[in-house]
Amino acid sequence: MSYMADAQPIRTIQWRDNRVVMIDQTKLPTELAFVEYDDYNQVADAIRNLVIRGAPAIGVAGAFGLALAALHSDAATKDLLVEDMQTAQRTLFETRPTAINLKWGLDHIMAVARRGTGVGDTRSSVLDAAKQMAEDDIRINKSMGRHGAGLFGDDTIMTHCNAGALATVAYGTALGVIRAARESGKKIRVIATETRPVQQGSRLTAFELKHDGIDVSLIPDTAVGYSMANHLVDKVIVGADRILRTGHVYNKIGTYQVATMARQHGIPFYVAAPLSTFDMESDPADVVIEQRRPSEVTGTGDRMTAPEGIGVINPAFDMTPPELVSGIITERGVVSPPYERSIRELFGRKN
Ligand code: MRU
């Protein structure tokens, strides 16, 4: 997003004065508020309660959470410090099960901690690594944008959920590609789905695109088929919470419906995600789909929109099979089907 502070785009998450500062996304779109935490348990709660959300953003939040754990540990030796950090790692890891970036971020910082020599040195190298992860996130998003922008012309692009600046440190993955296409002179219009039940599309995507002056129209999730059948959509781009080595894409609930409908209408369906979103070890049966509380579905705010006591199924993510995915945009380039081969080659590449 480009609301500016001291000529810098505001970041979704950052480290300031030994605290983690983040935008409280539960308050958007009506209020741009910030929260500050000095305890990793607060960061874990923030991830669980969607104060911060989006796969890359929660990866960085996990990393800063571990930096807080290291900072406030009273361990006398480096080994005891690592033990304290492992306790924090478990708490942070258990917050949300589907986005692999969280595990990736935590594992990366724990590896840095294990390489430390003393307590002071480990604390500072862990913090440096978490700050670096935040910087890298922006650089990677820009690189994805450069690789992906060429796939789009003067297009109307549908997106689902929020894979924007608010789902990352800044700039975004899917919305980063949209930003890059626009920066390269393309006339881009966006159709954002509402993304029930938490409404990341209307609360966050519509908010940040409108802020950037990008032409965005909001539709209810139920109007995806209508929009495609009436030729309102040229292409689709979404982010991802996890991509398997086979090209199976896990993303916000409803993505599978959008991809299926895109195939029905011959519309290209692209996914933009950094390498940290790839899980080269799991099979579909291993991936845990987060199930969220029924109240997200039975009401909005204080108003009940369903009868008391009704049964609810509320999965937060679904899986889009590789055959529906036209291409995956990463910081190392765009991969195409067959994905088993192209993803393997992607990880073999140096840059
Ligand atoms: O439940 P959320 O809001 O964390 O879900 C976020 C998504 O599904 C995003 O599309 C995904 O994390 C990609 S973000 C770059």
Coordinates of C-alpha atoms and ligand atoms in Angstrom, one line a residue:
M1 CA 0.0 0.0 0.0
S2 CA 1.2 3.4 -0.5
Y3 CA -0.1 5.5 2.4
M4 CA 3.2 7.1 3.1
A5 CA 5.0 7.7 6.4
D6 CA 8.3 9.6 6.0
A7 CA 8.1 8.9 2.2
Q8 CA 8.1 5.1 2.9
P9 CA 5.1 2.9 2.2
I10 CA 3.6 1.8 5.4
R11 CA 4.5 -1.8 6.3
T12 CA 2.0 -4.4 7.5
I13 CA 4.6 -5.5 10.1
Q14 CA 7.9 -4.1 11.3
W15 CA 10.3 -4.0 14.3
R16 CA 10.5 -0.7 16.2
D17 CA 12.1 0.0 19.6
N18 CA 12.3 -3.7 20.6
R19 CA 8.6 -4.2 19.7
V20 CA 6.7 -5.7 16.9
V21 CA 4.4 -3.2 15.3
M22 CA 1.6 -4.3 13.0
I23 CA -1.5 -3.0 11.3
D24 CA -4.6 -4.3 13.1
Q25 CA -6.3 -5.8 10.1
T26 CA -9.5 -6.6 12.1
K27 CA -10.1 -2.8 12.1
L28 CA -10.0 -2.3 8.4
P29 CA -11.4 -0.9 6.2
T30 CA -12.9 1.7 8.6
E31 CA -9.8 2.4 10.7
L32 CA -6.0 2.2 10.0
A33 CA -4.8 1.3 13.5
F34 CA -1.5 -0.1 14.7
V35 CA -0.8 -2.5 17.5
E36 CA 2.5 -3.0 19.3
Y37 CA 3.6 -6.2 21.0
D38 CA 6.6 -7.0 23.3
D39 CA 5.6 -10.6 24.1
Y40 CA 5.6 -13.5 21.7
N41 CA 2.3 -14.8 23.2
Q42 CA 0.7 -11.5 22.0
V43 CA 2.1 -12.2 18.5
A44 CA 0.6 -15.7 18.6
D45 CA -2.8 -14.3 19.6
A46 CA -2.5 -11.7 16.8
I47 CA -1.9 -14.5 14.2
R48 CA -4.7 -16.6 15.6
N49 CA -7.2 -13.7 15.6
L50 CA -6.3 -12.4 12.2
V51 CA -4.9 -9.1 13.4
I52 CA -2.2 -10.2 11.0
R53 CA -2.9 -12.7 8.3
G54 CA -1.8 -13.8 4.8
A55 CA 0.9 -16.5 4.4
P56 CA 4.0 -14.3 3.9
A57 CA 3.0 -11.9 6.6
I58 CA 2.5 -14.6 9.3
G59 CA 5.8 -16.1 8.3
V60 CA 7.5 -12.7 9.2
A61 CA 5.3 -12.4 12.3
G62 CA 6.5 -15.8 13.5
A63 CA 10.1 -14.7 12.9
F64 CA 9.6 -11.5 14.9
G65 CA 7.8 -13.5 17.6
L66 CA 10.9 -15.6 18.0
A67 CA 13.0 -12.5 18.2
L68 CA 10.9 -11.2 21.1
A69 CA 11.2 -14.6 22.8
A70 CA 15.0 -14.4 22.5
L71 CA 15.1 -10.8 23.7
H72 CA 13.0 -11.5 26.8
S73 CA 14.5 -14.9 27.7
D74 CA 16.6 -14.8 30.9
A75 CA 18.5 -17.9 29.9
A76 CA 22.1 -17.8 31.0
T77 CA 23.5 -20.0 28.2
K78 CA 22.9 -20.2 24.5
D79 CA 21.5 -23.7 24.8
L80 CA 18.9 -22.6 27.4
L81 CA 18.0 -19.6 25.1
V82 CA 17.4 -22.0 22.2
E83 CA 15.2 -24.1 24.6
D84 CA 13.1 -21.0 25.4
M85 CA 12.8 -20.2 21.8
Q86 CA 11.6 -23.7 21.0
T87 CA 8.8 -23.2 23.5
A88 CA 7.9 -20.0 21.7
Q89 CA 8.2 -21.8 18.3
R90 CA 5.6 -24.4 19.4
T91 CA 3.2 -21.7 20.5
L92 CA 3.6 -19.7 17.3
F93 CA 3.4 -22.7 15.1
E94 CA 0.2 -24.0 16.6
T95 CA -1.7 -20.8 15.8
R96 CA -2.6 -21.6 12.2
P97 CA -2.0 -24.9 10.4
T98 CA -2.3 -24.4 6.7
A99 CA 0.1 -21.6 5.5
I100 CA 3.5 -23.2 5.2
N101 CA 5.3 -19.8 5.4
L102 CA 4.7 -19.8 9.1
K103 CA 6.7 -23.0 9.6
W104 CA 9.3 -21.8 7.1
G105 CA 9.8 -18.5 9.0
L106 CA 10.0 -20.2 12.4
D107 CA 12.4 -23.0 11.1
H108 CA 14.6 -20.4 9.4
I109 CA 15.0 -18.3 12.6
M110 CA 15.6 -21.4 14.8
A111 CA 18.4 -22.5 12.5
V112 CA 20.0 -19.1 12.9
A113 CA 19.6 -19.4 16.7
R114 CA 21.2 -22.9 16.8
R115 CA 24.3 -21.5 14.9
G116 CA 24.7 -18.8 17.6
T117 CA 27.7 -19.0 20.0
G118 CA 26.7 -17.0 23.1
V119 CA 23.4 -15.5 24.4
G120 CA 24.0 -11.9 23.2
D121 CA 25.3 -13.0 19.9
T122 CA 22.3 -15.4 19.3
R123 CA 19.8 -12.7 20.3
S124 CA 21.3 -10.2 17.9
S125 CA 21.7 -12.6 15.0
V126 CA 18.1 -13.8 15.4
L127 CA 16.8 -10.3 15.3
D128 CA 18.9 -9.4 12.3
A129 CA 17.6 -12.5 10.5
A130 CA 14.0 -11.6 11.2
K131 CA 14.6 -8.0 10.0
Q132 CA 16.2 -9.4 6.9
M133 CA 13.3 -11.7 6.2
A134 CA 11.0 -8.6 6.2
E135 CA 13.3 -6.8 3.8
D136 CA 13.6 -9.9 1.6
D137 CA 9.8 -10.2 1.5
I138 CA 9.4 -6.8 -0.2
R139 CA 12.3 -7.6 -2.6
I140 CA 10.8 -10.9 -3.5
N141 CA 7.3 -9.5 -4.1
K142 CA 8.8 -6.9 -6.5
S143 CA 10.6 -9.6 -8.3
M144 CA 7.4 -11.6 -8.6
G145 CA 5.8 -8.5 -10.0
R146 CA 8.5 -8.2 -12.7
H147 CA 8.1 -11.8 -13.7
G148 CA 4.3 -11.7 -13.7
A149 CA 3.5 -8.3 -15.2
G150 CA 4.2 -9.6 -18.8
L151 CA 1.3 -12.1 -18.5
F152 CA -1.2 -9.3 -18.4
G153 CA -2.3 -6.7 -21.0
D154 CA -5.0 -4.1 -20.6
D155 CA -7.0 -6.6 -18.6
T156 CA -9.8 -6.9 -16.1
I157 CA -8.4 -9.2 -13.5
M158 CA -10.4 -11.1 -10.9
T159 CA -8.8 -11.8 -7.5
H160 CA -10.0 -13.7 -4.5
C161 CA -9.2 -13.0 -0.8
N162 CA -6.3 -10.6 -0.1
A163 CA -2.8 -11.4 -1.5
G164 CA -1.7 -7.8 -1.3
A165 CA 0.5 -5.5 0.7
L166 CA -1.6 -6.5 3.8
A167 CA -0.8 -10.2 3.3
T168 CA 2.9 -9.5 3.1
V169 CA 5.3 -6.9 4.5
A170 CA 4.5 -4.6 1.6
Y171 CA 3.5 -4.6 -2.1
G172 CA 1.9 -8.1 -2.2
T173 CA 2.1 -11.3 -4.2
A174 CA -1.0 -11.5 -6.5
L175 CA -1.7 -7.8 -6.0
G176 CA 2.0 -7.1 -6.4
V177 CA 1.8 -8.5 -9.9
I178 CA -1.2 -6.3 -10.5
R179 CA 0.7 -3.3 -9.2
A180 CA 3.7 -4.2 -11.4
A181 CA 1.5 -4.6 -14.5
R182 CA -0.1 -1.2 -13.8
E183 CA 3.4 0.4 -13.2
S184 CA 4.4 -0.9 -16.6
G185 CA 1.7 1.1 -18.2
K186 CA -1.1 -1.5 -18.6
K187 CA -4.7 -0.4 -18.0
I188 CA -5.7 -2.7 -15.3
R189 CA -9.1 -3.1 -13.7
V190 CA -9.7 -5.4 -10.8
I191 CA -12.7 -7.4 -9.7
A192 CA -12.4 -8.4 -6.1
T193 CA -14.6 -11.1 -4.5
E194 CA -15.9 -10.3 -1.1
T195 CA -14.4 -13.5 0.3
R196 CA -16.9 -14.7 2.8
P197 CA -17.0 -15.3 5.7
V198 CA -14.1 -13.1 6.9
Q199 CA -14.3 -10.7 3.9
Q200 CA -10.6 -10.2 3.2
G201 CA -11.7 -9.2 -0.3
S202 CA -14.0 -6.4 0.6
R203 CA -12.3 -5.3 3.8
L204 CA -8.6 -5.5 2.6
T205 CA -8.2 -6.0 -1.1
A206 CA -10.8 -3.3 -2.0
F207 CA -9.3 -1.0 0.6
E208 CA -5.7 -1.2 -0.5
L209 CA -6.4 -1.1 -4.2
K210 CA -8.7 1.9 -3.8
H211 CA -6.0 3.6 -1.7
D212 CA -3.5 3.1 -4.6
G213 CA -6.0 4.5 -7.1
I214 CA -6.4 1.1 -8.9
D215 CA -9.8 0.6 -10.5
V216 CA -11.5 -2.0 -8.3
S217 CA -15.1 -3.3 -8.3
L218 CA -16.4 -5.6 -5.5
I219 CA -18.6 -8.6 -6.2
P220 CA -20.3 -11.0 -3.9
D221 CA -18.6 -14.4 -4.1
T222 CA -21.8 -15.7 -5.6
A223 CA -21.3 -13.5 -8.7
V224 CA -18.1 -15.2 -9.9
G225 CA -19.9 -17.3 -12.5
Y226 CA -22.1 -14.4 -13.6
S227 CA -19.0 -12.1 -14.1
M228 CA -17.2 -14.7 -16.1
A229 CA -20.2 -15.8 -18.2
N230 CA -20.8 -12.1 -19.0
H231 CA -17.2 -11.6 -20.2
L232 CA -16.4 -9.2 -17.4
V233 CA -13.1 -11.0 -16.5
D234 CA -10.0 -11.5 -18.7
K235 CA -7.7 -13.3 -16.2
V236 CA -7.6 -14.4 -12.6
I237 CA -4.7 -14.1 -10.2
V238 CA -4.6 -15.3 -6.6
G239 CA -2.0 -15.9 -3.9
A240 CA -1.4 -19.2 -2.0
D241 CA -0.9 -20.5 1.5
R242 CA 0.9 -23.7 0.3
I243 CA 1.9 -25.2 -3.0
L244 CA 2.9 -28.8 -3.2
R245 CA 5.7 -30.2 -5.5
T246 CA 2.8 -31.6 -7.6
G247 CA 1.3 -28.1 -8.2
H248 CA -1.6 -28.5 -5.8
V249 CA -2.5 -25.0 -4.6
Y250 CA -4.0 -24.3 -1.1
N251 CA -5.5 -20.9 -0.8
K252 CA -8.5 -19.1 0.8
I253 CA -11.8 -21.0 0.8
G254 CA -13.5 -20.4 -2.5
T255 CA -10.4 -20.4 -4.7
Y256 CA -11.3 -23.8 -6.1
Q257 CA -14.7 -22.5 -7.2
V258 CA -13.1 -19.5 -8.9
A259 CA -10.5 -21.8 -10.7
T260 CA -13.2 -24.2 -11.8
M261 CA -15.4 -21.5 -13.1
A262 CA -12.4 -19.9 -14.9
R263 CA -11.7 -23.2 -16.6
Q264 CA -15.4 -23.5 -17.6
H265 CA -15.1 -20.1 -19.3
G266 CA -11.6 -20.5 -20.8
I267 CA -10.1 -17.8 -18.6
P268 CA -6.4 -18.1 -17.5
F269 CA -6.0 -18.7 -13.8
Y270 CA -2.6 -17.7 -12.3
V271 CA -1.2 -18.1 -8.8
A272 CA 1.6 -15.8 -7.4
A273 CA 3.6 -17.1 -4.5
P274 CA 7.2 -16.9 -3.2
L275 CA 9.4 -20.0 -2.9
S276 CA 8.7 -20.0 0.9
T277 CA 5.1 -21.0 0.1
F278 CA 6.2 -24.3 -1.5
D279 CA 6.0 -27.5 0.5
M280 CA 8.2 -30.0 -1.3
E281 CA 7.6 -32.7 1.3
S282 CA 3.9 -33.1 1.9
D283 CA 1.2 -34.9 -0.1
P284 CA -2.4 -33.6 -0.2
A285 CA -3.4 -36.1 2.6
D286 CA -0.8 -34.4 4.9
V287 CA -2.1 -30.9 4.6
V288 CA -4.3 -29.7 7.5
I289 CA -7.1 -27.4 6.4
E290 CA -7.8 -24.9 9.2
Q291 CA -11.4 -25.1 10.5
R292 CA -12.5 -21.8 12.0
R293 CA -15.2 -20.9 14.5
P294 CA -18.9 -21.2 13.5
S295 CA -19.6 -17.6 14.5
E296 CA -17.7 -16.3 11.4
V297 CA -20.5 -17.8 9.4
T298 CA -23.6 -17.4 11.6
G299 CA -23.4 -13.6 12.0
T300 CA -21.8 -10.4 11.0
G301 CA -20.6 -8.2 13.9
D302 CA -23.3 -8.5 16.6
R303 CA -26.1 -9.5 14.2
M304 CA -27.0 -13.1 13.9
T305 CA -27.7 -14.1 10.2
A306 CA -28.4 -17.8 11.0
P307 CA -30.6 -19.5 13.5
E308 CA -29.1 -20.2 16.9
G309 CA -27.5 -23.7 17.3
I310 CA -27.3 -24.5 13.6
G311 CA -24.5 -26.8 12.4
V312 CA -21.7 -25.1 10.6
I313 CA -18.8 -26.2 8.4
N314 CA -16.2 -23.4 8.1
P315 CA -13.0 -24.5 6.4
A316 CA -10.6 -21.5 5.9
F317 CA -8.8 -22.9 2.8
D318 CA -9.4 -25.3 -0.1
M319 CA -7.2 -27.1 -2.6
T320 CA -7.1 -26.2 -6.3
P321 CA -5.8 -29.1 -8.4
P322 CA -2.8 -28.4 -10.7
E323 CA -4.8 -29.0 -13.9
L324 CA -6.8 -25.8 -13.2
V325 CA -3.7 -23.7 -12.8
S326 CA -2.4 -21.9 -15.9
G327 CA 0.9 -20.8 -14.4
I328 CA 2.6 -20.1 -11.0
I329 CA 4.5 -16.8 -10.7
T330 CA 7.5 -16.9 -8.3
E331 CA 10.5 -14.6 -7.7
R332 CA 12.5 -16.9 -9.9
G333 CA 10.1 -16.8 -12.8
V334 CA 6.9 -18.3 -14.0
V335 CA 6.4 -22.1 -14.0
S336 CA 3.9 -23.9 -16.2
P337 CA 2.4 -27.4 -16.4
P338 CA 3.5 -30.1 -15.9
Y339 CA 4.3 -28.9 -12.4
E340 CA 6.1 -31.9 -11.0
R341 CA 8.9 -31.2 -13.5
S342 CA 8.8 -27.4 -13.6
I343 CA 8.7 -27.0 -9.8
R344 CA 11.6 -29.4 -9.4
E345 CA 13.5 -27.4 -12.0
L346 CA 12.6 -24.1 -10.2
F347 CA 14.1 -25.3 -7.0
G348 CA 17.2 -26.5 -8.8
R349 CA 17.7 -23.0 -10.3
K350 CA 20.2 -20.7 -8.6
N351 CA 18.2 -17.5 -9.1
Ligands
MRU1 O1 -7.0 -16.5 6.3 P1 -6.1 -15.6 5.7 O2 -6.6 -14.2 5.5 O3 -4.7 -15.6 6.3 O4 -5.9 -16.2 4.2 C1 -5.0 -15.6 3.3 C2 -5.0 -16.2 1.9 O5 -5.7 -17.2 1.7 C3 -4.1 -15.5 0.9 O6 -4.7 -15.6 -0.3 C4 -2.8 -16.2 1.0 O7 -2.3 -16.2 2.3 C5 -1.8 -15.6 0.1 S1 -1.2 -14.1 0.7 C6 0.0 -13.5 -0.2

